[in-house]
Amino acid sequence: MYNPKSLKAEEFISHEEILETLEYAEQNKNNMPLIREILDKAATRKGLSHREASVLLACDDENVREEMYALARQIKKDFYGNRIVMFAPLYLSNYCVNGCVYCPYHHQNKHIPRRKLTQDEVRAEVIALQDMGHKRLAIEAGEDPVNNPLEYILECIDTIYSIKHKNGEIRRVNVNIAATTVENYRRLKEAGIGTYILFQETYHKESYEALHPTGPKHNYAYHTEAMDRAMEGGIDDVGLGVLFGLELYKYELCGLLMHAEHLEAVHGVGPHTISLPRLKRADDINPDEFDNGIDDEIFAKLCALIRISVPYTGMIISTRESMEVRAKLLELGVSQISGASRTSVGGYTEEVRPTDTEQFDVSDQRTLDEVVKWLMEAGFIPSFCTACYREGRTGDRFMTLLKNGKIHDCCHPNALITLKEFAEDYASEDTRRLANEMIEREMANIPTEKIREIARRHIEEIENGKRDFRF
Ligand code: SAM
């Protein structure tokens, strides 16, 4: 039975509720009065339910789609301004005991060399990342209780935070590791992590079990209930995601929004982020063997729909996607992107991007400087800000600021201050010039005068060699 407040996976992601929703959506996809009502509700910026979003997804009308896109653009602008937060993934270990059929790290794959970074290697990778200008990482690892136990992950987090190379430092470590226990989530929280990210891969239980035939990840309920355990362990910023291409996208959007509704209903705060990964080619993996791939048009529609359904949730897109796709999605709702990613263990210290241990093909292969410059040319402010969780603005405290619009007084100056650091320490000449012009221009958009003045002072202080200011 469907119950968003239940703590049982099969009740808050009810298969029957999803099937009924999809049928309802199909029946109402041309019901213009209902669609009008849903679009009007979306325009109030309070979000949409999984049923409402599913009706819009089913509707093929071009005018409706254009209105949806316009709303997504507006909501993005109102809540996130023109800032784009930058991050990089850091792969710690590709040892894995799971049998995920779409992932090259699956344990039967004998072609890829297995590797786990030593603490010295973590240090070298982090210095390489700091030297590009990164301040925020998402650490990634396969699941292997012997080779990558939680103690190993915790040790890596400590190492990462301890490295101060030149003016560099990693100020926020987000964690993307397999579902674990409340006690382990508590230890991750104590280690000072930012967001705990775990992709659901698919909400369809039967497919989930077939796609994860062996290993601890096979357990659908344990995986699906992970975010509740993470929150119980004190982590209040959690990141959801579906790996699009595994199952039917209409099913997945519905499941994803039900998961967000569940977190809100039980914990009073929805997901901090939603990632939008699509299945990619990789060693031993051919995406064409999966029947549910989605094209760029549907991908854009999903992005816009998520934006208007959960306006308070950040959206992430990785270098799995090309520059062109990223450009389109940035407008429609994405607020965070990775740059200059290497998806192999030890990849950042290699001269040439290693492809033999990559988790998936990287489509966007530009340097961080190139991505930063490109963003500014398109009118976006690349932000290296990590202030919120360091100031205790997590979970519902963050959401309250976002909902009442006060966040601009923090995020906007923080974006400019951290862009200034990037410009001073890491940018090429062209990028620095563009950054300085942008900072000058965008200063005027800090809402409160007093904050504007302090921000101006900080910019000067950064020019004089000081670092790490934040609101
Ligand atoms: N091992 C952890 C787990 O099981 O959740 C997380 C780390 S895994 C390195 C990160 C994500 O990469 C997975 O959750 C999956 O969605 C994604 N992934 C795996 N294979 C992929 C592929 N072929 N193309 C694109 N993304 C893939």
Tab-separated table of C-alpha atoms and ligand atoms in Angstrom:
chain	number	residue	atom	x	y	z
A	1	MET	CA	0.000	0.000	0.000
A	2	TYR	CA	1.326	3.470	-0.931
A	3	ASN	CA	2.399	5.549	2.038
A	4	PRO	CA	4.931	8.384	1.613
A	5	LYS	CA	5.525	8.415	5.363
A	6	SER	CA	6.351	4.731	5.620
A	7	LEU	CA	9.969	3.739	6.158
A	8	LYS	CA	9.533	0.653	3.991
A	9	ALA	CA	10.871	1.032	0.447
A	10	GLU	CA	7.996	-0.826	-1.163
A	11	GLU	CA	5.467	1.427	0.539
A	12	PHE	CA	6.994	4.849	-0.177
A	13	ILE	CA	8.037	3.775	-3.706
A	14	SER	CA	4.882	1.815	-4.344
A	15	HIS	CA	4.930	-0.024	-7.678
A	16	GLU	CA	1.107	0.080	-7.818
A	17	GLU	CA	1.058	3.835	-7.202
A	18	ILE	CA	3.567	4.340	-10.027
A	19	LEU	CA	1.529	2.194	-12.431
A	20	GLU	CA	-1.678	4.011	-11.497
A	21	THR	CA	0.077	7.357	-11.902
A	22	LEU	CA	1.342	6.439	-15.356
A	23	GLU	CA	-2.129	5.335	-16.378
A	24	TYR	CA	-3.637	8.544	-14.983
A	25	ALA	CA	-0.995	10.547	-16.873
A	26	GLU	CA	-1.735	8.716	-20.116
A	27	GLN	CA	-5.477	9.320	-19.719
A	28	ASN	CA	-4.979	12.997	-18.992
A	29	LYS	CA	-2.172	13.866	-21.366
A	30	ASN	CA	-4.563	15.888	-23.548
A	31	ASN	CA	-6.731	17.175	-20.710
A	32	MET	CA	-5.947	20.840	-21.284
A	33	PRO	CA	-7.905	22.272	-18.332
A	34	LEU	CA	-6.007	19.943	-15.962
A	35	ILE	CA	-2.688	20.741	-17.654
A	36	ARG	CA	-3.451	24.456	-17.328
A	37	GLU	CA	-4.084	23.957	-13.615
A	38	ILE	CA	-0.788	22.084	-13.192
A	39	LEU	CA	1.205	24.732	-15.055
A	40	ASP	CA	-0.419	27.459	-12.940
A	41	LYS	CA	0.524	25.564	-9.811
A	42	ALA	CA	4.108	25.174	-11.049
A	43	ALA	CA	4.219	28.927	-11.602
A	44	THR	CA	3.653	29.475	-7.864
A	45	ARG	CA	7.115	27.845	-7.399
A	46	LYS	CA	5.880	25.459	-4.751
A	47	GLY	CA	6.655	22.338	-6.744
A	48	LEU	CA	4.548	19.570	-8.282
A	49	SER	CA	3.535	16.137	-7.071
A	50	HIS	CA	4.645	12.983	-8.875
A	51	ARG	CA	1.167	12.730	-10.420
A	52	GLU	CA	1.174	16.282	-11.735
A	53	ALA	CA	4.692	15.990	-13.124
A	54	SER	CA	3.803	12.688	-14.786
A	55	VAL	CA	0.871	14.292	-16.623
A	56	LEU	CA	3.177	16.988	-18.004
A	57	LEU	CA	5.722	14.366	-19.005
A	58	ALA	CA	3.069	12.408	-20.909
A	59	CYS	CA	1.760	15.501	-22.695
A	60	ASP	CA	3.269	15.956	-26.176
A	61	ASP	CA	1.855	19.403	-26.880
A	62	GLU	CA	4.586	21.754	-28.057
A	63	ASN	CA	3.124	24.862	-26.461
A	64	VAL	CA	2.901	23.096	-23.117
A	65	ARG	CA	6.520	22.052	-23.461
A	66	GLU	CA	7.603	25.608	-24.253
A	67	GLU	CA	5.687	26.946	-21.266
A	68	MET	CA	7.305	24.311	-19.057
A	69	TYR	CA	10.756	25.272	-20.310
A	70	ALA	CA	10.072	28.957	-19.724
A	71	LEU	CA	8.960	28.179	-16.166
A	72	ALA	CA	12.020	26.025	-15.550
A	73	ARG	CA	14.272	28.858	-16.751
A	74	GLN	CA	12.464	31.344	-14.521
A	75	ILE	CA	12.565	29.139	-11.422
A	76	LYS	CA	16.227	28.429	-12.008
A	77	LYS	CA	16.877	32.159	-12.210
A	78	ASP	CA	14.803	33.010	-9.137
A	79	PHE	CA	16.338	30.379	-6.849
A	80	TYR	CA	19.850	29.928	-8.194
A	81	GLY	CA	20.510	33.141	-10.113
A	82	ASN	CA	23.136	32.670	-12.821
A	83	ARG	CA	25.553	30.818	-10.536
A	84	ILE	CA	26.884	27.377	-11.379
A	85	VAL	CA	28.688	25.469	-8.657
A	86	MET	CA	31.789	23.586	-9.777
A	87	PHE	CA	33.069	20.243	-8.517
A	88	ALA	CA	35.186	17.248	-9.528
A	89	PRO	CA	34.807	13.549	-8.808
A	90	LEU	CA	37.724	11.758	-7.163
A	91	TYR	CA	37.837	7.995	-7.683
A	92	LEU	CA	39.439	6.284	-4.692
A	93	SER	CA	39.045	2.622	-5.527
A	94	ASN	CA	37.538	0.448	-8.245
A	95	TYR	CA	37.507	-2.720	-6.151
A	96	CYS	CA	33.913	-3.869	-6.051
A	97	VAL	CA	32.049	-6.968	-4.948
A	98	ASN	CA	28.802	-6.117	-6.718
A	99	GLY	CA	27.609	-7.451	-10.039
A	100	CYS	CA	25.911	-4.313	-11.474
A	101	VAL	CA	25.510	-5.272	-15.129
A	102	TYR	CA	25.891	-1.695	-16.448
A	103	CYS	CA	29.048	-0.786	-14.499
A	104	PRO	CA	32.583	-1.703	-15.597
A	105	TYR	CA	33.613	-2.094	-11.956
A	106	HIS	CA	31.375	-5.170	-11.594
A	107	HIS	CA	33.350	-7.911	-9.950
A	108	GLN	CA	33.357	-10.359	-12.877
A	109	ASN	CA	35.106	-7.819	-15.095
A	110	LYS	CA	38.596	-9.199	-15.361
A	111	HIS	CA	39.917	-6.737	-18.003
A	112	ILE	CA	40.256	-3.731	-15.798
A	113	PRO	CA	43.205	-3.383	-13.483
A	114	ARG	CA	41.931	-3.051	-9.921
A	115	ARG	CA	43.383	-0.176	-8.045
A	116	LYS	CA	42.958	1.600	-4.749
A	117	LEU	CA	44.746	4.843	-3.937
A	118	THR	CA	47.245	4.852	-1.094
A	119	GLN	CA	47.161	7.935	1.142
A	120	ASP	CA	50.221	9.267	-0.708
A	121	GLU	CA	48.377	8.813	-3.981
A	122	VAL	CA	45.277	10.531	-2.561
A	123	ARG	CA	47.566	13.412	-1.638
A	124	ALA	CA	48.997	13.589	-5.173
A	125	GLU	CA	45.522	13.485	-6.756
A	126	VAL	CA	44.239	16.189	-4.443
A	127	ILE	CA	47.200	18.441	-5.178
A	128	ALA	CA	46.546	17.987	-8.906
A	129	LEU	CA	42.891	18.927	-8.321
A	130	GLN	CA	43.811	21.906	-6.154
A	131	ASP	CA	46.230	23.067	-8.841
A	132	MET	CA	43.344	23.230	-11.301
A	133	GLY	CA	41.356	25.330	-8.843
A	134	HIS	CA	38.885	22.823	-7.434
A	135	LYS	CA	37.538	23.347	-3.907
A	136	ARG	CA	34.737	20.771	-3.867
A	137	LEU	CA	35.037	17.055	-4.529
A	138	ALA	CA	32.724	14.106	-4.789
A	139	ILE	CA	34.570	10.968	-3.756
A	140	GLU	CA	33.634	7.748	-5.493
A	141	ALA	CA	34.407	4.137	-4.715
A	142	GLY	CA	33.185	0.659	-5.497
A	143	GLU	CA	31.709	-1.416	-2.681
A	144	ASP	CA	34.199	-3.798	-1.124
A	145	PRO	CA	34.220	-4.296	2.640
A	146	VAL	CA	37.711	-5.798	2.558
A	147	ASN	CA	39.519	-3.432	0.185
A	148	ASN	CA	37.495	-0.242	0.765
A	149	PRO	CA	35.990	-0.517	4.256
A	150	LEU	CA	34.512	2.632	5.760
A	151	GLU	CA	37.756	3.159	7.706
A	152	TYR	CA	39.560	3.537	4.376
A	153	ILE	CA	37.018	6.096	3.146
A	154	LEU	CA	37.290	8.027	6.430
A	155	GLU	CA	41.067	8.022	6.237
A	156	CYS	CA	40.900	9.386	2.681
A	157	ILE	CA	38.499	12.144	3.776
A	158	ASP	CA	40.911	13.152	6.545
A	159	THR	CA	43.805	13.189	4.092
A	160	ILE	CA	41.846	15.268	1.586
A	161	TYR	CA	40.873	17.919	4.136
A	162	SER	CA	44.409	18.059	5.544
A	163	ILE	CA	46.158	19.060	2.316
A	164	LYS	CA	46.930	22.736	1.910
A	165	HIS	CA	49.015	23.152	-1.228
A	166	LYS	CA	49.926	26.739	-2.190
A	167	ASN	CA	46.592	28.594	-1.872
A	168	GLY	CA	44.652	25.407	-2.525
A	169	GLU	CA	42.362	23.479	-0.244
A	170	ILE	CA	39.409	21.169	-0.592
A	171	ARG	CA	36.636	22.708	1.454
A	172	ARG	CA	33.810	20.297	0.840
A	173	VAL	CA	33.928	16.556	0.281
A	174	ASN	CA	30.713	14.978	-0.931
A	175	VAL	CA	30.566	11.219	-0.784
A	176	ASN	CA	29.176	8.754	-3.326
A	177	ILE	CA	29.607	5.308	-1.828
A	178	ALA	CA	27.360	2.293	-1.450
A	179	ALA	CA	24.450	2.167	0.979
A	180	THR	CA	25.620	1.554	4.523
A	181	THR	CA	24.520	1.473	8.166
A	182	VAL	CA	23.247	4.316	10.383
A	183	GLU	CA	26.423	4.003	12.443
A	184	ASN	CA	28.611	4.415	9.355
A	185	TYR	CA	26.593	7.415	8.199
A	186	ARG	CA	27.170	8.925	11.627
A	187	ARG	CA	30.909	8.439	11.189
A	188	LEU	CA	30.802	10.064	7.749
A	189	LYS	CA	28.937	13.009	9.233
A	190	GLU	CA	31.581	13.322	11.956
A	191	ALA	CA	34.290	13.298	9.283
A	192	GLY	CA	32.734	16.515	7.954
A	193	ILE	CA	31.230	15.383	4.676
A	194	GLY	CA	28.957	17.625	2.648
A	195	THR	CA	26.284	15.741	0.729
A	196	TYR	CA	25.843	11.980	0.827
A	197	ILE	CA	25.044	10.955	-2.739
A	198	LEU	CA	23.593	7.621	-3.723
A	199	PHE	CA	21.973	6.943	-7.064
A	200	GLN	CA	18.963	4.717	-6.960
A	201	GLU	CA	19.890	3.530	-10.474
A	202	THR	CA	16.278	2.388	-11.010
A	203	TYR	CA	13.163	2.565	-8.861
A	204	HIS	CA	11.693	-0.482	-10.585
A	205	LYS	CA	12.268	-3.279	-8.067
A	206	GLU	CA	12.170	-6.195	-10.467
A	207	SER	CA	14.571	-4.517	-12.901
A	208	TYR	CA	16.722	-3.356	-10.011
A	209	GLU	CA	17.173	-6.933	-8.862
A	210	ALA	CA	17.988	-8.140	-12.369
A	211	LEU	CA	20.473	-5.290	-12.944
A	212	HIS	CA	22.180	-6.016	-9.616
A	213	PRO	CA	22.191	-9.816	-9.672
A	214	THR	CA	24.868	-10.354	-7.044
A	215	GLY	CA	26.493	-8.627	-4.082
A	216	PRO	CA	25.056	-6.497	-1.273
A	217	LYS	CA	23.650	-3.968	-3.752
A	218	HIS	CA	21.163	-6.632	-4.871
A	219	ASN	CA	19.029	-5.772	-1.829
A	220	TYR	CA	16.500	-3.241	-3.181
A	221	ALA	CA	15.023	-2.277	0.168
A	222	TYR	CA	18.416	-1.733	1.827
A	223	HIS	CA	19.511	0.481	-1.075
A	224	THR	CA	16.245	2.420	-1.349
A	225	GLU	CA	16.018	3.063	2.399
A	226	ALA	CA	19.650	4.290	2.571
A	227	MET	CA	18.740	7.983	2.633
A	228	ASP	CA	16.517	7.442	5.677
A	229	ARG	CA	19.426	5.789	7.471
A	230	ALA	CA	21.765	8.595	6.357
A	231	MET	CA	19.366	11.149	7.813
A	232	GLU	CA	19.011	9.123	10.972
A	233	GLY	CA	22.819	9.205	11.180
A	234	GLY	CA	22.718	13.006	11.096
A	235	ILE	CA	23.470	13.664	7.420
A	236	ASP	CA	20.823	16.114	6.339
A	237	ASP	CA	22.051	16.876	2.821
A	238	VAL	CA	21.406	13.864	0.629
A	239	GLY	CA	21.637	13.562	-3.157
A	240	LEU	CA	19.360	11.367	-5.282
A	241	GLY	CA	19.725	10.197	-8.863
A	242	VAL	CA	18.467	7.728	-11.430
A	243	LEU	CA	20.743	6.216	-14.057
A	244	PHE	CA	18.648	7.033	-17.117
A	245	GLY	CA	18.761	4.301	-19.730
A	246	LEU	CA	18.214	1.373	-17.395
A	247	GLU	CA	14.407	1.499	-17.142
A	248	LEU	CA	11.493	3.418	-18.660
A	249	TYR	CA	12.026	7.110	-17.958
A	250	LYS	CA	8.387	7.787	-17.094
A	251	TYR	CA	8.565	5.195	-14.350
A	252	GLU	CA	11.822	6.681	-13.074
A	253	LEU	CA	10.638	10.289	-12.916
A	254	CYS	CA	7.625	9.181	-10.926
A	255	GLY	CA	9.780	7.103	-8.528
A	256	LEU	CA	12.315	9.882	-8.118
A	257	LEU	CA	9.672	12.445	-7.185
A	258	MET	CA	8.024	9.975	-4.805
A	259	HIS	CA	11.390	9.533	-3.118
A	260	ALA	CA	11.729	13.314	-2.734
A	261	GLU	CA	8.162	13.515	-1.341
A	262	HIS	CA	8.981	10.719	1.089
A	263	LEU	CA	12.077	12.495	2.449
A	264	GLU	CA	10.098	15.695	2.867
A	265	ALA	CA	7.221	13.838	4.573
A	266	VAL	CA	9.413	11.906	7.006
A	267	HIS	CA	12.365	14.216	7.659
A	268	GLY	CA	10.856	17.610	6.826
A	269	VAL	CA	13.503	18.233	4.187
A	270	GLY	CA	13.728	17.031	0.618
A	271	PRO	CA	16.858	15.990	-1.281
A	272	HIS	CA	19.658	18.559	-1.397
A	273	THR	CA	20.526	17.546	-4.943
A	274	ILE	CA	19.322	15.380	-7.788
A	275	SER	CA	21.889	14.131	-10.295
A	276	LEU	CA	21.038	13.396	-13.894
A	277	PRO	CA	23.350	10.655	-15.162
A	278	ARG	CA	22.722	8.796	-18.418
A	279	LEU	CA	24.151	5.364	-19.110
A	280	LYS	CA	27.461	5.570	-20.999
A	281	ARG	CA	29.783	3.274	-22.866
A	282	ALA	CA	32.522	1.773	-20.688
A	283	ASP	CA	34.829	-1.218	-20.552
A	284	ASP	CA	32.650	-4.334	-20.889
A	285	ILE	CA	29.527	-2.147	-21.160
A	286	ASN	CA	27.677	-1.342	-24.369
A	287	PRO	CA	24.819	1.095	-23.752
A	288	ASP	CA	23.107	-0.148	-26.944
A	289	GLU	CA	22.411	-3.426	-25.177
A	290	PHE	CA	20.055	-1.558	-22.862
A	291	ASP	CA	16.694	-0.783	-24.424
A	292	ASN	CA	15.697	2.289	-22.479
A	293	GLY	CA	18.165	4.952	-23.618
A	294	ILE	CA	16.695	8.444	-23.828
A	295	ASP	CA	17.490	11.058	-26.446
A	296	ASP	CA	18.574	14.641	-25.747
A	297	GLU	CA	15.042	16.002	-26.160
A	298	ILE	CA	13.533	13.742	-23.520
A	299	PHE	CA	16.530	14.338	-21.292
A	300	ALA	CA	15.928	18.103	-21.502
A	301	LYS	CA	12.237	17.625	-20.748
A	302	LEU	CA	13.067	15.533	-17.680
A	303	CYS	CA	15.487	18.191	-16.513
A	304	ALA	CA	12.905	20.975	-16.872
A	305	LEU	CA	10.264	18.879	-15.135
A	306	ILE	CA	12.487	18.102	-12.171
A	307	ARG	CA	13.347	21.803	-11.947
A	308	ILE	CA	9.707	22.842	-11.674
A	309	SER	CA	8.687	19.877	-9.489
A	310	VAL	CA	11.357	20.378	-6.791
A	311	PRO	CA	12.453	24.012	-7.078
A	312	TYR	CA	14.544	23.807	-3.890
A	313	THR	CA	16.715	20.927	-4.987
A	314	GLY	CA	20.057	21.557	-6.675
A	315	MET	CA	20.585	19.672	-9.935
A	316	ILE	CA	23.854	18.120	-11.052
A	317	ILE	CA	25.172	17.151	-14.439
A	318	SER	CA	28.531	15.470	-14.958
A	319	THR	CA	31.045	15.229	-17.780
A	320	ARG	CA	29.165	12.138	-18.949
A	321	GLU	CA	27.419	14.724	-21.118
A	322	SER	CA	28.833	16.764	-23.980
A	323	MET	CA	29.311	20.527	-23.912
A	324	GLU	CA	26.213	20.981	-26.105
A	325	VAL	CA	23.925	18.956	-23.858
A	326	ARG	CA	25.329	20.644	-20.769
A	327	ALA	CA	24.696	24.082	-22.260
A	328	LYS	CA	21.025	23.279	-22.803
A	329	LEU	CA	20.499	21.749	-19.361
A	330	LEU	CA	22.228	24.611	-17.555
A	331	GLU	CA	19.476	26.876	-18.741
A	332	LEU	CA	16.685	24.481	-17.858
A	333	GLY	CA	17.643	23.924	-14.258
A	334	VAL	CA	21.074	22.446	-13.627
A	335	SER	CA	22.934	24.289	-10.855
A	336	GLN	CA	26.117	22.215	-10.438
A	337	ILE	CA	28.529	20.734	-12.944
A	338	SER	CA	31.797	18.861	-12.787
A	339	GLY	CA	34.781	20.059	-14.783
A	340	ALA	CA	37.958	18.432	-16.108
A	341	SER	CA	36.885	15.115	-14.593
A	342	ARG	CA	38.898	11.937	-14.715
A	343	THR	CA	36.752	8.933	-13.904
A	344	SER	CA	39.584	6.509	-13.322
A	345	VAL	CA	41.410	5.708	-10.112
A	346	GLY	CA	44.579	7.842	-10.116
A	347	GLY	CA	43.526	9.698	-13.270
A	348	TYR	CA	44.434	13.231	-12.205
A	349	THR	CA	48.130	12.514	-11.822
A	350	GLU	CA	48.427	10.974	-15.285
A	351	GLU	CA	49.634	13.186	-18.120
A	352	VAL	CA	47.106	11.726	-20.568
A	353	ARG	CA	43.571	10.826	-19.540
A	354	PRO	CA	43.744	7.094	-18.811
A	355	THR	CA	40.912	5.167	-20.386
A	356	ASP	CA	41.571	1.618	-19.223
A	357	THR	CA	40.182	2.051	-15.710
A	358	GLU	CA	37.604	4.730	-16.492
A	359	GLN	CA	34.204	4.205	-14.995
A	360	PHE	CA	32.541	5.614	-18.073
A	361	ASP	CA	33.436	7.605	-21.194
A	362	VAL	CA	33.862	11.294	-20.493
A	363	SER	CA	32.151	13.391	-23.183
A	364	ASP	CA	33.199	16.826	-21.992
A	365	GLN	CA	36.988	16.685	-21.919
A	366	ARG	CA	37.833	20.376	-21.532
A	367	THR	CA	40.141	21.741	-18.838
A	368	LEU	CA	38.637	23.483	-15.814
A	369	ASP	CA	39.921	26.827	-17.098
A	370	GLU	CA	38.133	26.219	-20.405
A	371	VAL	CA	34.880	25.253	-18.683
A	372	VAL	CA	35.042	28.302	-16.403
A	373	LYS	CA	35.658	30.594	-19.348
A	374	TRP	CA	32.881	28.988	-21.374
A	375	LEU	CA	30.423	29.439	-18.492
A	376	MET	CA	31.251	33.114	-18.164
A	377	GLU	CA	30.927	33.665	-21.903
A	378	ALA	CA	27.449	32.160	-21.652
A	379	GLY	CA	26.585	34.571	-18.817
A	380	PHE	CA	26.955	32.138	-15.882
A	381	ILE	CA	29.045	32.773	-12.767
A	382	PRO	CA	31.227	29.733	-12.023
A	383	SER	CA	31.125	29.358	-8.247
A	384	PHE	CA	33.648	27.498	-6.109
A	385	CYS	CA	31.623	28.243	-3.011
A	386	THR	CA	31.448	25.696	-0.206
A	387	ALA	CA	30.174	28.037	2.503
A	388	CYS	CA	26.751	26.653	3.371
A	389	TYR	CA	27.654	23.511	5.215
A	390	ARG	CA	30.717	25.152	6.754
A	391	GLU	CA	28.349	27.780	8.187
A	392	GLY	CA	25.915	25.113	9.348
A	393	ARG	CA	23.419	25.951	6.612
A	394	THR	CA	22.376	22.388	5.846
A	395	GLY	CA	19.093	20.513	5.644
A	396	ASP	CA	16.060	22.613	6.548
A	397	ARG	CA	18.169	25.647	7.540
A	398	PHE	CA	19.448	25.820	3.973
A	399	MET	CA	15.974	25.198	2.551
A	400	THR	CA	14.430	27.996	4.635
A	401	LEU	CA	16.961	30.507	3.302
A	402	LEU	CA	16.372	29.308	-0.220
A	403	LYS	CA	12.602	29.445	0.120
A	404	ASN	CA	12.533	33.020	1.406
A	405	GLY	CA	15.006	34.240	-1.203
A	406	LYS	CA	17.600	35.251	1.421
A	407	ILE	CA	20.097	32.841	-0.058
A	408	HIS	CA	21.128	35.389	-2.719
A	409	ASP	CA	22.775	37.478	-0.020
A	410	CYS	CA	25.046	34.527	0.727
A	411	CYS	CA	25.406	32.690	-2.560
A	412	HIS	CA	25.921	35.621	-4.869
A	413	PRO	CA	28.824	37.280	-2.987
A	414	ASN	CA	30.294	33.865	-2.167
A	415	ALA	CA	30.280	32.953	-5.855
A	416	LEU	CA	32.076	36.180	-6.733
A	417	ILE	CA	34.611	35.836	-3.924
A	418	THR	CA	35.493	32.272	-4.872
A	419	LEU	CA	35.623	33.159	-8.571
A	420	LYS	CA	38.076	35.877	-7.610
A	421	GLU	CA	40.246	33.293	-5.838
A	422	PHE	CA	40.144	31.138	-8.969
A	423	ALA	CA	41.062	34.117	-11.137
A	424	GLU	CA	44.007	35.065	-8.932
A	425	ASP	CA	45.422	31.587	-8.389
A	426	TYR	CA	44.585	29.366	-11.347
A	427	ALA	CA	43.095	31.164	-14.346
A	428	SER	CA	44.699	31.793	-17.701
A	429	GLU	CA	45.044	35.422	-18.702
A	430	ASP	CA	41.858	35.492	-20.788
A	431	THR	CA	39.819	33.760	-18.126
A	432	ARG	CA	41.141	36.109	-15.436
A	433	ARG	CA	40.167	39.151	-17.470
A	434	LEU	CA	36.662	37.799	-18.063
A	435	ALA	CA	36.336	36.879	-14.373
A	436	ASN	CA	37.343	40.338	-13.200
A	437	GLU	CA	34.869	41.946	-15.593
A	438	MET	CA	32.148	39.617	-14.421
A	439	ILE	CA	32.873	40.239	-10.735
A	440	GLU	CA	32.722	43.987	-11.279
A	441	ARG	CA	29.416	43.710	-13.134
A	442	GLU	CA	27.801	41.200	-10.789
A	443	MET	CA	28.689	43.052	-7.579
A	444	ALA	CA	25.716	45.281	-8.296
A	445	ASN	CA	23.404	42.264	-8.054
A	446	ILE	CA	24.128	41.551	-4.386
A	447	PRO	CA	20.793	42.531	-2.855
A	448	THR	CA	21.889	44.100	0.460
A	449	GLU	CA	24.122	47.173	0.408
A	450	LYS	CA	26.063	46.293	3.547
A	451	ILE	CA	26.903	42.857	2.188
A	452	ARG	CA	27.909	44.409	-1.114
A	453	GLU	CA	30.384	46.628	0.733
A	454	ILE	CA	31.890	43.745	2.704
A	455	ALA	CA	32.140	41.669	-0.472
A	456	ARG	CA	33.994	44.492	-2.192
A	457	ARG	CA	36.427	44.604	0.719
A	458	HIS	CA	36.981	40.844	0.494
A	459	ILE	CA	37.712	41.090	-3.237
A	460	GLU	CA	40.409	43.640	-2.468
A	461	GLU	CA	41.781	41.481	0.310
A	462	ILE	CA	41.997	38.535	-2.092
A	463	GLU	CA	43.996	40.735	-4.473
A	464	ASN	CA	46.302	41.354	-1.515
A	465	GLY	CA	46.866	37.649	-0.959
A	466	LYS	CA	44.219	36.718	1.666
A	467	ARG	CA	41.892	33.733	1.066
A	468	ASP	CA	38.778	31.930	2.242
A	469	PHE	CA	36.147	34.551	3.033
A	470	ARG	CA	32.516	33.621	3.202
A	471	PHE	CA	29.041	34.828	4.082
B	1	SAM	N1	29.620	2.172	-5.840
B	1	SAM	C1	28.715	3.157	-5.345
B	1	SAM	C2	27.301	2.652	-5.486
B	1	SAM	O1	27.144	1.511	-5.789
B	1	SAM	O2	26.378	3.422	-5.311
B	1	SAM	C3	28.794	4.518	-5.988
B	1	SAM	C4	29.928	4.853	-6.854
B	1	SAM	S1	29.649	4.571	-8.564
B	1	SAM	C5	31.329	4.855	-8.885
B	1	SAM	C6	28.750	6.013	-9.097
B	1	SAM	C7	27.643	5.852	-10.118
B	1	SAM	O3	28.156	5.671	-11.414
B	1	SAM	C8	26.708	4.699	-9.953
B	1	SAM	O4	25.763	4.951	-8.960
B	1	SAM	C9	26.097	4.561	-11.342
B	1	SAM	O5	24.847	5.224	-11.435
B	1	SAM	C10	27.081	5.291	-12.255
B	1	SAM	N2	27.509	4.411	-13.360
B	1	SAM	C11	27.896	3.128	-13.299
B	1	SAM	N3	28.126	2.655	-14.540
B	1	SAM	C12	27.877	3.648	-15.415
B	1	SAM	C13	27.922	3.754	-16.841
B	1	SAM	N4	28.261	2.752	-17.625
B	1	SAM	N5	27.568	4.945	-17.386
B	1	SAM	C14	27.219	5.985	-16.623
B	1	SAM	N6	27.165	5.940	-15.273
B	1	SAM	C15	27.489	4.782	-14.671
